[in-house]
Coordinates of C-alpha atoms in Angstrom, one line a residue:
M1 CA 42.6 16.6 -7.2
R2 CA 39.9 17.9 -9.6
R3 CA 37.8 20.3 -7.5
S4 CA 34.7 19.5 -9.3
I5 CA 35.0 16.0 -7.8
V6 CA 34.9 17.6 -4.3
I7 CA 31.6 19.2 -5.2
A8 CA 30.1 16.0 -6.6
L9 CA 31.1 14.1 -3.5
T10 CA 29.5 16.5 -1.1
V11 CA 26.6 14.8 0.9
T12 CA 24.6 15.6 3.7
A13 CA 24.9 14.9 7.4
A14 CA 22.0 14.8 9.5
L15 CA 20.9 14.2 13.0
T16 CA 17.5 13.2 14.1
A17 CA 15.2 13.1 17.1
T18 CA 13.1 10.5 18.7
S19 CA 12.1 11.9 22.2
A20 CA 8.4 12.1 23.2
L21 CA 6.8 15.5 23.5
T22 CA 6.7 16.8 27.0
V23 CA 3.7 18.9 27.9
T24 CA 3.4 21.2 31.0
S25 CA 0.3 23.0 32.3
A26 CA 1.7 26.2 30.9
A27 CA 3.3 25.5 27.6
A28 CA 5.1 22.7 25.7
A29 CA 8.7 22.5 26.7
P30 CA 11.1 21.9 23.9
V31 CA 12.3 18.3 23.3
P32 CA 16.1 18.4 22.8
P33 CA 17.1 16.7 19.5
R34 CA 18.6 13.3 20.1
A35 CA 20.3 11.2 17.3
P36 CA 19.4 7.6 17.5
V37 CA 22.4 5.4 17.6
T38 CA 23.3 3.5 14.5
D39 CA 23.4 0.0 16.1
F40 CA 22.8 -2.8 13.6
N41 CA 23.1 -5.6 16.3
H42 CA 21.7 -3.5 19.2
D43 CA 24.7 -4.1 21.5
G44 CA 24.9 -0.5 22.6
Y45 CA 27.9 0.6 20.5
A46 CA 27.6 2.8 17.4
D47 CA 28.4 1.1 14.2
L48 CA 29.7 2.5 10.9
A49 CA 28.7 2.1 7.3
L50 CA 31.0 3.4 4.7
G51 CA 30.1 3.6 1.1
A52 CA 32.7 2.4 -1.5
P53 CA 30.9 3.0 -4.7
G54 CA 33.9 2.7 -7.0
S55 CA 34.7 -0.9 -6.0
T56 CA 35.1 -3.5 -8.7
V57 CA 32.9 -6.5 -8.0
G58 CA 33.1 -9.7 -10.1
G59 CA 35.1 -7.8 -12.8
K60 CA 32.4 -5.1 -12.9
Q61 CA 34.1 -1.7 -12.6
A62 CA 32.3 0.7 -10.2
A63 CA 29.7 -1.9 -9.3
G64 CA 30.1 -0.7 -5.7
A65 CA 30.2 -1.9 -2.2
V66 CA 29.5 -0.9 1.4
S67 CA 31.7 -1.7 4.4
V68 CA 30.0 -2.2 7.8
V69 CA 32.3 -1.8 10.8
Y70 CA 30.9 -2.6 14.1
G71 CA 31.6 -0.6 17.2
G72 CA 32.8 -2.1 20.5
K73 CA 34.5 -1.3 23.8
G74 CA 37.8 -1.2 22.0
G75 CA 36.4 1.1 19.3
A76 CA 35.9 0.3 15.6
D77 CA 36.2 -3.5 15.2
V78 CA 37.9 -3.6 11.7
A79 CA 38.8 -7.2 12.2
H80 CA 35.1 -8.4 11.9
A81 CA 34.1 -5.9 9.2
L82 CA 31.4 -6.9 6.7
S83 CA 31.4 -6.1 3.0
V84 CA 28.1 -5.9 1.2
T85 CA 27.6 -5.7 -2.6
R86 CA 25.0 -6.7 -5.1
A87 CA 26.8 -10.0 -5.3
S88 CA 26.2 -10.7 -1.5
A89 CA 23.7 -13.5 -0.8
G90 CA 20.2 -12.3 -0.5
V91 CA 20.8 -8.8 -1.9
P92 CA 18.4 -8.1 -4.8
G93 CA 19.8 -7.5 -8.2
A94 CA 23.3 -8.3 -9.6
A95 CA 26.7 -6.5 -9.6
T96 CA 26.5 -4.1 -12.5
G97 CA 29.3 -2.0 -13.8
G98 CA 28.8 1.7 -13.3
E99 CA 25.9 1.3 -10.8
Y100 CA 28.0 2.8 -7.9
F101 CA 26.2 0.8 -5.2
G102 CA 27.0 2.6 -2.0
E103 CA 27.1 6.1 -3.5
R104 CA 24.6 7.0 -0.8
V105 CA 24.0 5.3 2.5
A106 CA 21.6 6.0 5.4
T107 CA 20.7 4.3 8.6
G108 CA 17.6 4.0 10.8
D109 CA 15.2 1.4 12.3
L110 CA 12.7 1.3 9.5
D111 CA 10.8 -1.8 10.6
G112 CA 10.5 -0.8 14.3
D113 CA 12.2 -4.0 15.7
G114 CA 14.9 -2.1 17.7
F115 CA 17.7 -2.9 15.3
T116 CA 19.1 -0.2 13.0
D117 CA 18.7 -1.0 9.3
L118 CA 20.9 0.1 6.4
V119 CA 19.6 1.8 3.2
V120 CA 22.0 1.7 0.2
G121 CA 21.6 3.7 -2.9
T122 CA 23.1 3.9 -6.4
V123 CA 23.5 6.5 -9.2
N124 CA 21.9 4.5 -12.1
G125 CA 18.3 5.0 -11.1
S126 CA 17.7 1.7 -9.4
H127 CA 15.7 1.7 -6.2
P128 CA 17.7 1.7 -2.9
V129 CA 18.1 -1.5 -0.9
V130 CA 17.4 -1.9 2.7
L131 CA 19.3 -4.5 4.8
W132 CA 17.6 -5.4 8.1
G133 CA 19.5 -5.3 11.3
S134 CA 19.5 -8.2 13.7
A135 CA 21.1 -9.6 16.9
T136 CA 23.9 -10.9 14.6
G137 CA 24.2 -7.6 12.7
L138 CA 23.6 -7.0 9.1
S139 CA 23.5 -9.5 6.2
G140 CA 21.9 -9.6 2.7
A141 CA 19.3 -12.2 3.9
G142 CA 15.7 -10.8 3.5
S143 CA 16.9 -7.5 2.1
V144 CA 14.5 -5.8 -0.3
G145 CA 14.3 -2.9 -2.8
L146 CA 12.4 0.1 -1.5
P147 CA 9.8 1.6 -3.7
G148 CA 11.0 4.9 -5.1
G149 CA 14.0 6.8 -3.8
S150 CA 16.2 6.3 -6.9
G151 CA 18.4 9.2 -6.0
L152 CA 18.5 11.3 -2.9
F153 CA 17.2 10.1 0.5
S154 CA 17.5 10.5 4.2
V155 CA 15.9 9.0 7.4
G156 CA 14.1 10.9 10.2
D157 CA 10.9 10.6 12.3
F158 CA 8.8 13.3 10.7
D159 CA 5.5 12.6 12.5
G160 CA 7.1 12.0 15.9
D161 CA 5.5 8.6 16.5
G162 CA 8.8 6.8 17.2
H163 CA 8.9 5.1 13.8
R164 CA 11.6 6.0 11.3
D165 CA 10.6 7.5 8.0
L166 CA 12.3 8.0 4.7
V167 CA 12.3 11.2 2.6
T168 CA 13.3 10.9 -1.1
D169 CA 13.6 13.2 -4.0
D170 CA 10.9 11.2 -5.9
Y171 CA 8.1 13.2 -7.3
P172 CA 5.4 12.0 -9.7
R173 CA 5.6 13.8 -13.0
S174 CA 2.5 14.5 -15.0
D175 CA 2.2 13.9 -18.8
D176 CA 2.1 17.7 -19.4
P177 CA 5.4 18.7 -21.0
D178 CA 5.0 22.2 -19.4
D179 CA 4.9 20.7 -15.9
D180 CA 8.1 21.6 -14.3
D181 CA 7.2 20.8 -10.7
A182 CA 9.6 19.0 -8.5
G183 CA 9.2 17.7 -5.1
M184 CA 9.8 15.0 -2.5
T185 CA 8.0 11.9 -1.2
V186 CA 7.9 11.2 2.6
S187 CA 7.4 7.5 3.3
Y188 CA 6.2 6.9 6.9
G189 CA 7.2 3.8 9.0
P190 CA 7.1 1.2 10.0
F191 CA 8.1 -0.5 6.8
D192 CA 7.1 -4.0 5.9
R193 CA 10.1 -6.4 6.0
A194 CA 8.9 -8.5 3.2
T195 CA 8.1 -5.9 0.7
G196 CA 9.8 -2.7 1.8
A197 CA 6.4 -0.9 1.7
A198 CA 5.8 2.1 4.0
A199 CA 2.8 2.4 6.2
R200 CA 1.8 5.5 4.1
T201 CA 3.3 8.0 1.8
D202 CA 2.9 11.6 1.0
T203 CA 4.2 13.7 -2.0
I204 CA 5.1 17.3 -1.5
V205 CA 5.8 19.8 -4.3
T206 CA 8.7 22.0 -3.3
G207 CA 7.7 25.0 -5.6
Q208 CA 11.1 24.8 -7.2
T209 CA 11.7 23.6 -10.8
F210 CA 14.9 21.8 -9.8
G211 CA 16.0 19.9 -6.6
P212 CA 15.9 19.0 -3.9
H213 CA 19.7 18.6 -4.1
D214 CA 20.1 17.8 -0.4
F215 CA 18.2 16.9 2.7
V216 CA 19.2 18.0 6.3
V217 CA 16.8 16.4 8.9
G218 CA 16.4 17.0 12.6
D219 CA 14.0 18.5 15.2
V220 CA 14.5 22.3 15.1
T221 CA 11.2 23.2 16.6
G222 CA 11.4 21.0 19.8
D223 CA 8.1 19.3 19.3
G224 CA 9.5 15.8 19.0
A225 CA 9.1 15.4 15.2
D226 CA 11.9 15.9 12.7
D227 CA 11.9 18.7 10.3
I228 CA 13.5 18.9 6.8
V229 CA 15.7 21.5 5.1
T230 CA 16.0 21.1 1.3
S231 CA 18.5 22.8 -1.0
H232 CA 17.8 23.9 -4.6
G233 CA 19.6 25.2 -7.6
F234 CA 20.1 24.8 -11.3
E235 CA 23.4 24.8 -13.2
E236 CA 25.5 27.4 -11.6
S237 CA 22.7 29.1 -9.7
A238 CA 22.1 28.3 -6.1
Y239 CA 18.6 29.1 -4.8
G240 CA 17.4 29.6 -1.3
S241 CA 16.9 26.5 0.9
K242 CA 13.5 25.7 2.4
F243 CA 12.5 24.6 5.9
W244 CA 9.7 22.0 6.1
K245 CA 8.1 21.5 9.5
G246 CA 7.3 18.1 10.8
G247 CA 4.5 17.3 13.3
K248 CA 2.0 14.8 14.5
D249 CA 0.4 14.8 11.1
G250 CA 3.8 14.6 9.2
V251 CA 5.6 17.1 7.1
G252 CA 3.6 20.1 6.2
H253 CA 3.2 21.3 2.6
T254 CA 4.2 24.9 3.2
A255 CA 7.9 25.9 3.5
T256 CA 9.8 28.8 5.1
A257 CA 12.5 30.4 2.9
L258 CA 16.2 30.3 4.1
T259 CA 19.4 31.4 2.7
S260 CA 21.1 28.9 0.3
S261 CA 23.0 26.1 1.8
L262 CA 24.3 22.6 1.0
A263 CA 24.9 19.9 3.7
G264 CA 24.5 20.3 7.4
A265 CA 23.2 19.0 10.7
V266 CA 20.7 19.7 13.4
A267 CA 21.9 19.6 17.0
D268 CA 21.4 21.6 20.2
V269 CA 24.8 23.6 20.4
D270 CA 23.6 26.0 23.1
G271 CA 21.7 23.7 25.4
D272 CA 18.3 25.5 25.1
G273 CA 16.4 22.3 24.0
Y274 CA 15.9 23.4 20.5
G275 CA 17.8 21.9 17.6
D276 CA 20.1 24.4 15.9
L277 CA 20.6 24.3 12.1
V278 CA 24.2 24.2 11.2
V279 CA 24.8 24.4 7.4
H280 CA 27.4 25.1 4.8
D281 CA 26.6 28.5 3.4
I282 CA 27.3 28.4 -0.4
G283 CA 26.2 31.8 -1.6
D284 CA 24.3 32.0 -4.8
N285 CA 26.6 30.2 -7.2
Y286 CA 27.4 26.5 -7.3
E287 CA 30.5 27.1 -9.5
D288 CA 32.1 29.2 -6.8
I289 CA 32.0 26.4 -4.3
A290 CA 35.3 25.0 -5.7
Y291 CA 37.1 28.2 -5.0
E292 CA 35.5 29.3 -1.7
K293 CA 37.2 29.6 1.5
G294 CA 34.0 28.3 3.2
I295 CA 31.4 29.5 5.6
V296 CA 29.6 27.6 8.3
R297 CA 26.3 29.3 9.3
V298 CA 24.4 28.6 12.5
L299 CA 20.6 29.3 12.5
Y300 CA 19.5 28.9 16.1
G301 CA 16.4 26.8 16.7
S302 CA 13.1 28.0 18.1
A303 CA 9.4 26.7 18.3
A304 CA 8.9 28.5 14.9
G305 CA 11.8 27.0 13.2
P306 CA 15.3 28.2 12.4
S307 CA 15.8 31.8 13.4
T308 CA 16.7 34.3 10.6
T309 CA 17.8 36.9 13.2
R310 CA 19.7 34.8 15.7
T311 CA 22.4 33.5 13.5
K312 CA 26.2 33.1 13.5
T313 CA 28.8 32.6 10.8
I314 CA 32.0 30.8 11.5
T315 CA 35.0 30.7 9.2
Q316 CA 38.7 30.1 9.5
E317 CA 39.0 33.7 10.3
T318 CA 36.8 33.4 13.4
S319 CA 38.9 33.8 16.6
G320 CA 40.1 30.4 17.9
V321 CA 39.4 28.4 14.7
P322 CA 42.7 26.8 13.5
G323 CA 44.1 27.5 10.1
T324 CA 43.7 30.4 7.6
G325 CA 40.8 30.7 5.2
E326 CA 42.2 30.3 1.6
S327 CA 40.6 30.1 -1.8
G328 CA 39.5 26.4 -2.3
D329 CA 39.7 25.3 1.3
Q330 CA 35.9 24.6 1.2
F331 CA 35.4 24.8 5.0
G332 CA 32.0 23.2 5.7
T333 CA 31.8 20.8 2.8
D334 CA 30.5 18.2 5.3
I335 CA 29.2 18.9 8.8
A336 CA 28.4 16.4 11.6
A337 CA 27.2 16.8 15.2
G338 CA 27.7 15.0 18.5
D339 CA 28.9 15.6 22.0
V340 CA 32.6 14.8 21.9
N341 CA 33.6 16.0 25.4
G342 CA 30.5 14.9 27.3
D343 CA 29.5 18.4 28.6
G344 CA 26.0 18.2 27.3
Y345 CA 26.4 20.5 24.4
A346 CA 26.6 19.3 20.8
D347 CA 29.9 19.9 19.0
I348 CA 30.3 20.2 15.3
A349 CA 32.9 18.5 13.0
V350 CA 33.6 20.5 9.8
G351 CA 35.2 18.9 6.8
V352 CA 37.8 21.1 5.1
P353 CA 38.8 18.8 2.2
G354 CA 40.6 21.5 0.1
E355 CA 42.9 22.7 3.0
A356 CA 46.5 22.9 2.0
I357 CA 48.9 21.3 4.6
G358 CA 52.1 23.2 4.3
T359 CA 52.8 23.2 0.6
V360 CA 50.6 20.1 0.0
A361 CA 47.5 21.2 -1.8
D362 CA 44.1 19.8 -1.2
A363 CA 45.4 17.5 1.5
G364 CA 42.4 18.2 3.7
A365 CA 41.6 18.6 7.3
V366 CA 38.8 18.4 9.9
V367 CA 38.1 21.2 12.4
L368 CA 36.0 20.5 15.6
L369 CA 34.0 23.4 16.8
K370 CA 32.6 23.2 20.4
G371 CA 29.2 24.0 21.6
G372 CA 28.5 25.8 24.9
R373 CA 25.9 28.0 26.7
A374 CA 26.7 30.8 24.4
G375 CA 26.4 28.7 21.3
L376 CA 28.8 27.5 18.7
S377 CA 32.2 29.4 18.6
G378 CA 35.9 29.0 17.8
T379 CA 36.8 28.8 21.5
G380 CA 38.7 25.6 22.1
A381 CA 38.4 24.5 18.5
Q382 CA 40.7 21.7 17.3
A383 CA 42.1 20.7 13.8
F384 CA 43.3 17.3 12.6
H385 CA 44.9 16.2 9.4
Q386 CA 47.3 13.5 8.3
S387 CA 50.3 15.6 9.2
T388 CA 48.9 15.9 12.9
A389 CA 51.2 14.1 15.4
G390 CA 49.6 10.6 16.1
V391 CA 47.5 10.6 13.0
P392 CA 48.5 7.7 10.7
G393 CA 49.3 8.4 7.1
A394 CA 50.9 11.4 5.3
S395 CA 49.3 14.6 3.8
E396 CA 49.4 14.2 0.1
K397 CA 48.0 16.2 -2.7
G398 CA 44.4 15.6 -3.5
D399 CA 43.7 13.3 -0.5
A400 CA 40.6 15.5 0.5
F401 CA 40.8 14.3 4.1
G402 CA 37.6 15.3 5.8
L403 CA 35.5 15.2 2.7
Q404 CA 33.1 13.2 4.8
V405 CA 32.7 13.4 8.6
L406 CA 30.6 11.7 11.2
L407 CA 30.4 12.0 15.1
S408 CA 29.1 8.9 16.8
D409 CA 30.0 6.9 20.0
V410 CA 31.7 3.9 18.5
D411 CA 33.4 2.8 21.9
G412 CA 30.3 3.5 24.1
D413 CA 32.0 5.7 26.7
G414 CA 29.4 8.5 26.4
R415 CA 31.5 10.8 24.1
A416 CA 31.2 11.0 20.4
D417 CA 34.1 9.8 18.3
L418 CA 35.0 11.3 14.9
T419 CA 35.1 9.2 11.7
A420 CA 36.9 11.3 9.0
A421 CA 37.0 9.8 5.5
A422 CA 39.3 10.7 2.6
P423 CA 37.6 8.9 -0.5
L424 CA 40.4 10.1 -2.8
E425 CA 43.3 8.8 -0.7
D426 CA 45.7 6.6 -2.7
G427 CA 46.5 3.2 -1.4
T428 CA 47.8 0.4 -3.4
Y429 CA 45.5 1.8 -6.1
R430 CA 44.6 5.4 -7.0
D431 CA 41.5 6.8 -5.1
S432 CA 41.0 3.7 -3.0
G433 CA 40.0 5.8 0.0
A434 CA 40.5 5.5 3.7
A435 CA 38.9 6.4 7.1
W436 CA 40.2 7.3 10.6
V437 CA 38.3 7.1 13.9
L438 CA 39.5 9.5 16.6
R439 CA 38.1 9.1 20.0
G440 CA 36.2 11.7 22.0
A441 CA 37.5 12.7 25.5
T442 CA 36.9 15.3 28.2
G443 CA 39.2 17.7 26.4
G444 CA 37.9 17.1 23.0
L445 CA 39.1 14.7 20.3
T446 CA 42.3 12.8 20.9
V447 CA 44.6 10.8 18.7
E448 CA 45.2 8.3 21.5
G449 CA 43.8 4.9 20.4
I450 CA 43.1 6.1 16.9
T451 CA 42.0 3.6 14.4
S452 CA 42.7 3.9 10.6
F453 CA 41.9 1.7 7.7
G454 CA 41.6 1.4 4.0
P455 CA 39.3 -0.8 1.8
D456 CA 41.5 -4.0 1.9
T457 CA 41.4 -4.0 5.8
V458 CA 37.6 -3.9 5.8
K459 CA 37.2 -6.5 3.1
V460 CA 36.2 -4.1 0.3
P461 CA 37.6 -4.5 -3.3
E462 CA 40.2 -1.8 -3.2
S463 CA 40.9 -0.6 -6.8
D464 CA 39.3 2.9 -7.1
A465 CA 36.9 2.0 -4.3
Q466 CA 36.7 5.6 -2.9
L467 CA 36.0 4.2 0.6
G468 CA 34.0 6.8 2.6
R469 CA 32.3 8.4 -0.3
D470 CA 29.3 8.5 2.1
L471 CA 29.0 7.7 5.8
G472 CA 25.7 6.2 7.0
R473 CA 23.8 8.4 9.5

């Protein structure tokens, strides 16, 4: 597997909060971050959206697709999966080779009707498309292109009003050739179903010439509004990330400097009511990512934002963490949060796509780190890969198992389940991709009742599909 591909495929994981602000006579108590369930048909079970941007559609290579797999009491219902492409009835545009529809997917109730909606992006500069949720789930009917957002985007509630908002890497450029400003646009919901227009928008200059390259969203400060962490860099240089506080008036225009990072999640791993920022610490050089062992850094939340003094680093050398840190493991390439064992503390799934399994290079693995009163640690950590007993498949060179990870309650038992994707898994065709769903249980993740599937199973054109290139969250 080309390690440069692993870097290119890295995406964000993010958790968001929707709880109302609780006020006491003394001081505002923190609102624990809570991730809205991705539930397209509002049946109480978390649903999955898996990008397959390499799919060939109507003879157009890399036109792209998205697979929607609904949750249910029995877990992931692959038998009734839905495939969405530009050729699907109602979806604006037409299947276009090299568009990579599904390169990026995000979820959230943008129109405020109680059903989760799906936002699908591309790599060719076309605007993302929103498919509206309904009692029967998703379809292309009525879907619209969203203004702006041609590249990077994520969903959150940045003003705490209960409506989901969209942040994109759009920033209006002036005609001045010396103007190097870059920034982001926050579009506040609810969005209009007919036009995709937001209730209002705000552009924010980031103060960096390049980026953002990533968004991590979630409520760190406990005020009921989501915050944003942006990452920045140029060529081989990784710059410091920035923390942008949300609030009743929306995202502020002044940022707090953080150490450099790429990908992450916000969740309360220590149960103090504040969202903790868990990120992939990438150092100061993007070119080194391909060869790094990998570091996960926790910046514990507070009313003022991520702490720069109360922090913790976790690697595969940390006591209790399975495996051994080796060059190219890339521990932390993707990060997801959810309460797997139902103990009230958020747990963290860590993708390790470059992990060698035995002598098989870059086969990949996922490590589950468990939260607790003392915070995140290696105590009780678990590791899974395709050579783990009970996990279908076989560890093969370049699979990159765990390149994308997601924690969500697909079977509705109150415990988060792990979706682990390997977009470079070979099936009938090279790099067709595959995904596995491991259920949460009192003791952590279990392989009992595991579900695994490739593109053909979920009605996605298989050749070079790269199923699981992104997971909607």
